[in-house]
mmCIF file of C-alpha atoms in Angstrom:
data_model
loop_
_atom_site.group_PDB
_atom_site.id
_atom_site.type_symbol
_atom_site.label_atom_id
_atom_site.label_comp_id
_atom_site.label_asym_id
_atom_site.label_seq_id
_atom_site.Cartn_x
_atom_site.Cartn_y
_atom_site.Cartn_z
ATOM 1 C CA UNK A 1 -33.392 20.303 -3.915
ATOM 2 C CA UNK A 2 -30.145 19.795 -1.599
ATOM 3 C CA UNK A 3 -28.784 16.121 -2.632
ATOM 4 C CA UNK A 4 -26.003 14.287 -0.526
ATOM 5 C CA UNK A 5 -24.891 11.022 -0.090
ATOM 6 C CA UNK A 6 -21.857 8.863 -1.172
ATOM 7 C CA UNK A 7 -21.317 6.944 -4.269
ATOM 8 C CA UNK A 8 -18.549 3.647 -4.262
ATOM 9 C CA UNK A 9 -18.111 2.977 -7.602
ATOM 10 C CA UNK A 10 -17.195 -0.938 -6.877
ATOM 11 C CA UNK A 11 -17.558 -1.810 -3.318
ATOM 12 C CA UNK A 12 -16.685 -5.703 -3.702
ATOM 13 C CA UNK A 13 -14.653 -7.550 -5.927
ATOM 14 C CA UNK A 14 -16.254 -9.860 -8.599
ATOM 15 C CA UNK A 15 -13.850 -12.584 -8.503
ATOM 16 C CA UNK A 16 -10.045 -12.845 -6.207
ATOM 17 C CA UNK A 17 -8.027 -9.693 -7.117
ATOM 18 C CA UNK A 18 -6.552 -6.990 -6.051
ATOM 19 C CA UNK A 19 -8.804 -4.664 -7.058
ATOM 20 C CA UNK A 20 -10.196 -0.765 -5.297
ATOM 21 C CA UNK A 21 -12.818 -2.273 -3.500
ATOM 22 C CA UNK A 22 -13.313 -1.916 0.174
ATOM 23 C CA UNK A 23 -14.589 -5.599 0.404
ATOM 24 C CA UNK A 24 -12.417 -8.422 -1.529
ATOM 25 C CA UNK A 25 -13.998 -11.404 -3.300
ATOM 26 C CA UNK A 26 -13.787 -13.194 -0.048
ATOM 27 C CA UNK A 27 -15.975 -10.804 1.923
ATOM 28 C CA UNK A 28 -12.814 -9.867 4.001
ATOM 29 C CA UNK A 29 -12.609 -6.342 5.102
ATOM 30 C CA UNK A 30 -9.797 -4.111 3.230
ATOM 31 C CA UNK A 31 -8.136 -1.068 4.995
ATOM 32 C CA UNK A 32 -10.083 1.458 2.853
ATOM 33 C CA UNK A 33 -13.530 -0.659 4.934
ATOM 34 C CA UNK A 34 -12.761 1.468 7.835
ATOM 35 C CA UNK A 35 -11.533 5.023 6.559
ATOM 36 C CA UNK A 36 -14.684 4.881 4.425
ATOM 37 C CA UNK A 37 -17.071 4.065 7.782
ATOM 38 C CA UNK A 38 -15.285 6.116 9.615
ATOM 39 C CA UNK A 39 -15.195 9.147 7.208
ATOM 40 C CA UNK A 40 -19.428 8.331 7.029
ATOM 41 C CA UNK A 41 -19.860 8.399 10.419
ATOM 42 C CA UNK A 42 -23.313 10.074 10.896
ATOM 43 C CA UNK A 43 -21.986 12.253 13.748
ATOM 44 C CA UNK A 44 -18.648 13.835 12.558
ATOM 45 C CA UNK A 45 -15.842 16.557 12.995
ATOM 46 C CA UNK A 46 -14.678 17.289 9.789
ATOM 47 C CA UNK A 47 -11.426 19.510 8.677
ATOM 48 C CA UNK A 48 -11.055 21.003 5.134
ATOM 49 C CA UNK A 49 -9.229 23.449 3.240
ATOM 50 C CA UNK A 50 -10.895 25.304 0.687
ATOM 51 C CA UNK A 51 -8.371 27.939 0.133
ATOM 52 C CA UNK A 52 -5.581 29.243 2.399
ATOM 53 C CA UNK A 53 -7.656 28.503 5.771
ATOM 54 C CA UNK A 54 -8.463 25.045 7.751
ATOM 55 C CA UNK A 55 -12.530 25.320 7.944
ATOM 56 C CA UNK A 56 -13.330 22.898 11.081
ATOM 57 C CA UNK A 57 -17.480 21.728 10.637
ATOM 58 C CA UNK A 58 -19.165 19.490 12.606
ATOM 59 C CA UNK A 59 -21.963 17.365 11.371
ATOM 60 C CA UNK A 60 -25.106 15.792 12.355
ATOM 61 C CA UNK A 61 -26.712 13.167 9.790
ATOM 62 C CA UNK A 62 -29.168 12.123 12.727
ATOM 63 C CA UNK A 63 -32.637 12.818 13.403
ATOM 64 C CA UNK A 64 -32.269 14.238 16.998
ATOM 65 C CA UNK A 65 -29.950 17.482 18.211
ATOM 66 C CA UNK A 66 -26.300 16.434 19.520
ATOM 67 C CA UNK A 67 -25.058 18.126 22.383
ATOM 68 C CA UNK A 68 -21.060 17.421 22.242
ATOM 69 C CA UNK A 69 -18.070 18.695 22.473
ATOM 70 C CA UNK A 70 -15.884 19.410 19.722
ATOM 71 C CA UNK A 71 -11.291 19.889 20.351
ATOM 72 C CA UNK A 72 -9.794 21.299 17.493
ATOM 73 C CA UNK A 73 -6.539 23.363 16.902
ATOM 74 C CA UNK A 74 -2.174 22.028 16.269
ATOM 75 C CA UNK A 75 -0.511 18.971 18.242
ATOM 76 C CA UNK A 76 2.979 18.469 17.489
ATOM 77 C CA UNK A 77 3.627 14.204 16.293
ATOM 78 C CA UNK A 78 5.836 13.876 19.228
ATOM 79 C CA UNK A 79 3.543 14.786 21.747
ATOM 80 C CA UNK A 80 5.605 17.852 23.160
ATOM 81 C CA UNK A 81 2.934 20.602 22.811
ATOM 82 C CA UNK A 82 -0.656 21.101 21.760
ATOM 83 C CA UNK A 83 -2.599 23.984 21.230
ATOM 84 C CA UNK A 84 -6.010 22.736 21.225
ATOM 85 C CA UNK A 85 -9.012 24.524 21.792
ATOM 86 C CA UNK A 86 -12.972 22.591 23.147
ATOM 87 C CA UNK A 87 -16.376 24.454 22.453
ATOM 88 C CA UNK A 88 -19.830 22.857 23.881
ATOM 89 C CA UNK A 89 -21.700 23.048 21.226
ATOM 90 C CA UNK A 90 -25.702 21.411 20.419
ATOM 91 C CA UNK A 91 -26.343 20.237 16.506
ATOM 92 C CA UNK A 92 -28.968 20.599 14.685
ATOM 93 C CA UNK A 93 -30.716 17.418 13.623
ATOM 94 C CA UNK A 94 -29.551 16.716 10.132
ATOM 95 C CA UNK A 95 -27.252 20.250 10.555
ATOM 96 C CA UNK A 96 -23.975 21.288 10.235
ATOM 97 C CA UNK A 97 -22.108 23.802 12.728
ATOM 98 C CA UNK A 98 -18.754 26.026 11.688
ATOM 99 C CA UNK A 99 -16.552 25.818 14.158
ATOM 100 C CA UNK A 100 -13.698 27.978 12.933
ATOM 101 C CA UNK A 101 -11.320 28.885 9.678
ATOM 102 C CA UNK A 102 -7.827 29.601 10.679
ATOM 103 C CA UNK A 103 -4.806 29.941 8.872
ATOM 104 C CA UNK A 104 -1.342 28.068 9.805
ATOM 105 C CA UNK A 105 0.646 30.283 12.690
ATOM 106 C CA UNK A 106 3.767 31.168 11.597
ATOM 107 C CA UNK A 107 5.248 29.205 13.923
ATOM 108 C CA UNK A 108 4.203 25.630 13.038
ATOM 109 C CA UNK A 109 6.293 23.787 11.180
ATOM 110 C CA UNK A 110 4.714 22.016 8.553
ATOM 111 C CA UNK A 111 6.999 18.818 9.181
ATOM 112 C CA UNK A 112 6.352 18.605 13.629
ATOM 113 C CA UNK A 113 2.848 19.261 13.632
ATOM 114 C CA UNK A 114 -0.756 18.656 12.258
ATOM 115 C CA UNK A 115 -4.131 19.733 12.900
ATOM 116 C CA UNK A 116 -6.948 17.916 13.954
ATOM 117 C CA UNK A 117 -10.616 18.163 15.043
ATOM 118 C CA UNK A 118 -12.270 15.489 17.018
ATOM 119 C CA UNK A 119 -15.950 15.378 19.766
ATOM 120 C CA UNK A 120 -16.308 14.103 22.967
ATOM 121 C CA UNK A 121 -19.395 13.149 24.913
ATOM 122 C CA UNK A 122 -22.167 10.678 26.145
ATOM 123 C CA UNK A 123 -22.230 7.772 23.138
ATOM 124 C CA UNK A 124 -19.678 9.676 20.672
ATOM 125 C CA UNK A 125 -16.937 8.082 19.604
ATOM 126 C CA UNK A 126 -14.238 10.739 18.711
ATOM 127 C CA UNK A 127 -13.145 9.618 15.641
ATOM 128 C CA UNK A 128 -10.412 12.368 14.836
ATOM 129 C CA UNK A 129 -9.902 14.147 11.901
ATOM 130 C CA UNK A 130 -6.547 14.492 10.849
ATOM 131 C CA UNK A 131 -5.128 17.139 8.865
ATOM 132 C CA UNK A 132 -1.698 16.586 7.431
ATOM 133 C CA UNK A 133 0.294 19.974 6.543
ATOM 134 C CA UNK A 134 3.153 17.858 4.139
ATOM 135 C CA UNK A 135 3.449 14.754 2.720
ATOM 136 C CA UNK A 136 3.981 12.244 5.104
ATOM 137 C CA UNK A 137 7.351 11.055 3.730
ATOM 138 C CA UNK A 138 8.759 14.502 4.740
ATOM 139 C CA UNK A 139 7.366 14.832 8.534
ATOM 140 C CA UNK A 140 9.152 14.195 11.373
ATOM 141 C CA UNK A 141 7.289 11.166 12.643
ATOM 142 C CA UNK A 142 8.826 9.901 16.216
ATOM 143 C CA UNK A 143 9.206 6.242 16.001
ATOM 144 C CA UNK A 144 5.676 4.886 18.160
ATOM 145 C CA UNK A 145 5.034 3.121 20.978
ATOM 146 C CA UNK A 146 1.885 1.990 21.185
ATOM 147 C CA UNK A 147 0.289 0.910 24.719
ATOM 148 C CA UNK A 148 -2.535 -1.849 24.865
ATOM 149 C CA UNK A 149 -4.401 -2.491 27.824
ATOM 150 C CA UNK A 150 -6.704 -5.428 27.811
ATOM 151 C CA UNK A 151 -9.828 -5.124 29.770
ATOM 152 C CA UNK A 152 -12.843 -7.696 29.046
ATOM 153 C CA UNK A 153 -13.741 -7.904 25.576
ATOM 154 C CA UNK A 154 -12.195 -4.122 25.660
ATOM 155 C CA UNK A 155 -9.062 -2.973 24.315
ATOM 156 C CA UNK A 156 -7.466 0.332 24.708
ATOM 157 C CA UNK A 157 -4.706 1.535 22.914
ATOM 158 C CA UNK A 158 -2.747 4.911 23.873
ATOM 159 C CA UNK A 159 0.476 6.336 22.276
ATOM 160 C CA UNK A 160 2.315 9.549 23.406
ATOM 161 C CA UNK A 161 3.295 10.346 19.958
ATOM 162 C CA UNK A 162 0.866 10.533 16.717
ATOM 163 C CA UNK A 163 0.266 6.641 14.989
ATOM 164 C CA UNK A 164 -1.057 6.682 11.200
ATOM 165 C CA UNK A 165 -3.223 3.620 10.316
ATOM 166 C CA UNK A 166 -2.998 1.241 13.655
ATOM 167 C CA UNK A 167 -3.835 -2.051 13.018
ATOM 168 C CA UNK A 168 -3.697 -5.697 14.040
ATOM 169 C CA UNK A 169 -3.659 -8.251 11.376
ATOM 170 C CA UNK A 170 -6.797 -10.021 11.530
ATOM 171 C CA UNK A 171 -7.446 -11.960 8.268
ATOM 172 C CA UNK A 172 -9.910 -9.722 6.760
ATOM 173 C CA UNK A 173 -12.428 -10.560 9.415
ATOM 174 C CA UNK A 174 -14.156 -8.031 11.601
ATOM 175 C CA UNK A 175 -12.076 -9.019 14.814
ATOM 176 C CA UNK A 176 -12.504 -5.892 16.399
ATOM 177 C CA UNK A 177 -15.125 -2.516 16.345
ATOM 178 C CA UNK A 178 -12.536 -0.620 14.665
ATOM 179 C CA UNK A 179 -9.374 -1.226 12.442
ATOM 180 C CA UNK A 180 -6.778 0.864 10.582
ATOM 181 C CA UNK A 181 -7.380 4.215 12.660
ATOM 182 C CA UNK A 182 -5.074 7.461 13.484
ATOM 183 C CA UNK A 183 -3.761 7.419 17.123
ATOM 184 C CA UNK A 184 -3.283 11.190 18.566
ATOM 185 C CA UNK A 185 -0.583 11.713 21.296
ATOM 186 C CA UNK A 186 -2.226 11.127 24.617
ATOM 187 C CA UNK A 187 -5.875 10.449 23.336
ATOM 188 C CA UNK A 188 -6.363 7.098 23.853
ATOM 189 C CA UNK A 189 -8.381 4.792 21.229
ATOM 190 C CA UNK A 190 -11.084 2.374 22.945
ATOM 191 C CA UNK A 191 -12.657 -0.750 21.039
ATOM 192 C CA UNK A 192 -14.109 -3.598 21.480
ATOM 193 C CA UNK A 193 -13.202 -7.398 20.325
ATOM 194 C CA UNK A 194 -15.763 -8.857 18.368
ATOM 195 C CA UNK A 195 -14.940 -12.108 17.983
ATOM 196 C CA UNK A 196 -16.492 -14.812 20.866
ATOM 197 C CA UNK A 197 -12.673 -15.235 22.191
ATOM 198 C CA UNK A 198 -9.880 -12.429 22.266
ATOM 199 C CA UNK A 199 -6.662 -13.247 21.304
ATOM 200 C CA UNK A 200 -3.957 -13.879 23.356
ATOM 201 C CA UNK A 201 -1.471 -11.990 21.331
ATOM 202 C CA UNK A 202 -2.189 -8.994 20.221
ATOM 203 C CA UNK A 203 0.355 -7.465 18.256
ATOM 204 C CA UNK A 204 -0.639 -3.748 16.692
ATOM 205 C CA UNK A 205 1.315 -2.103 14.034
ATOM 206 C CA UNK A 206 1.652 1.223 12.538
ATOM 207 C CA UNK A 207 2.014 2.868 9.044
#
């Protein structure tokens, strides 16, 4: 029989450390909290590389068909040029769809650009997939600028170049929906404050 799921080998720690955990002895949230939600999300594009090619999948863990849209194909980290493609696609309940295996044109540079793979639609949060070509100490990373607007309980944050990791100090706590998250140039990031009162400051950094 086909067996999936995830296994955390210690998900909090047993007494105040710093230790692998995604939860600390405190019950505040570490950075690894969100990549690991995120990368669970039960309605997912995912990006892989299983030999020379980038295999783009999308996923449904639900019970129910998704209809969505799935963008996927090369941005450039200062926002200068993308060449990304969108397919309508429906999802099997509890399926998985193959979008496309490509290899790297010859005319990316490894160091400008990355590839990514991300859905849009009624109730989906996109959630991209990011797909670096080189380590990130060797890409040419513009320095960001990161754009909060502050609607409600809403926040949105928008950057014209490519943001690894945004995040606002918060403690630990869950302050907002989402924390520690990738920001592509010119697709903004929406979420919501959690807390009873939002912040008059907010002050979001980068990795």
């Amino acid at each position: 029989d086909d067996c999936q799921g995830v296994l955390i080998w210690m998900y909090n720690d047993c007494w105040g450390e710093t230790g692998w955990t995604p939860i600390d002895y405190y019950l505040r949230r570490k950075a690894s909290y969100y990549w690991i939600r995120n990368a669970n999300a039960p309605v997912k594009a995912i990006v892989r590389r299983p030999g020379e090619k980038l295999v783009t999948r999308v996923v449904n863990d639900t019970r129910e068909p998704i209809k969505c849209k799935v963008h996927y194909g090369w941005m450039r980290f200062d926002g200068r040029d993308c060449k990304v493609k969108n397919k309508a696609i429906t999802v099997p309940a509890n399926g998985m769809i193959e979008i496309t295996a490509e290899k790297k044109p010859a005319k990316i540079n490894p160091k400008d650009w990355l590839y990514t793979a991300y859905l849009s639609g009624p109730g989906i949060d996109h959630n991209p997939c990011v797909w670096l070509l080189a380590p990130y100490r060797e890409l040419n990373v513009p320095k960001p600028d990161i754009k909060v607007t502050v609607n409600g309980n809403e926040v949105e944050l928008a950057s014209d170049t490519y943001c690894h990791g945004v995040h606002i100090e918060d403690g630990g706590g869950r302050l907002f929906s989402d924390n520690y998250f990738d920001l592509l140039p010119g697709l903004p990031r929406r979420i919501t404050c959690t807390a009873e009162r939002l912040p008059r400051k907010l002050k979001w950094r980068t990795v």
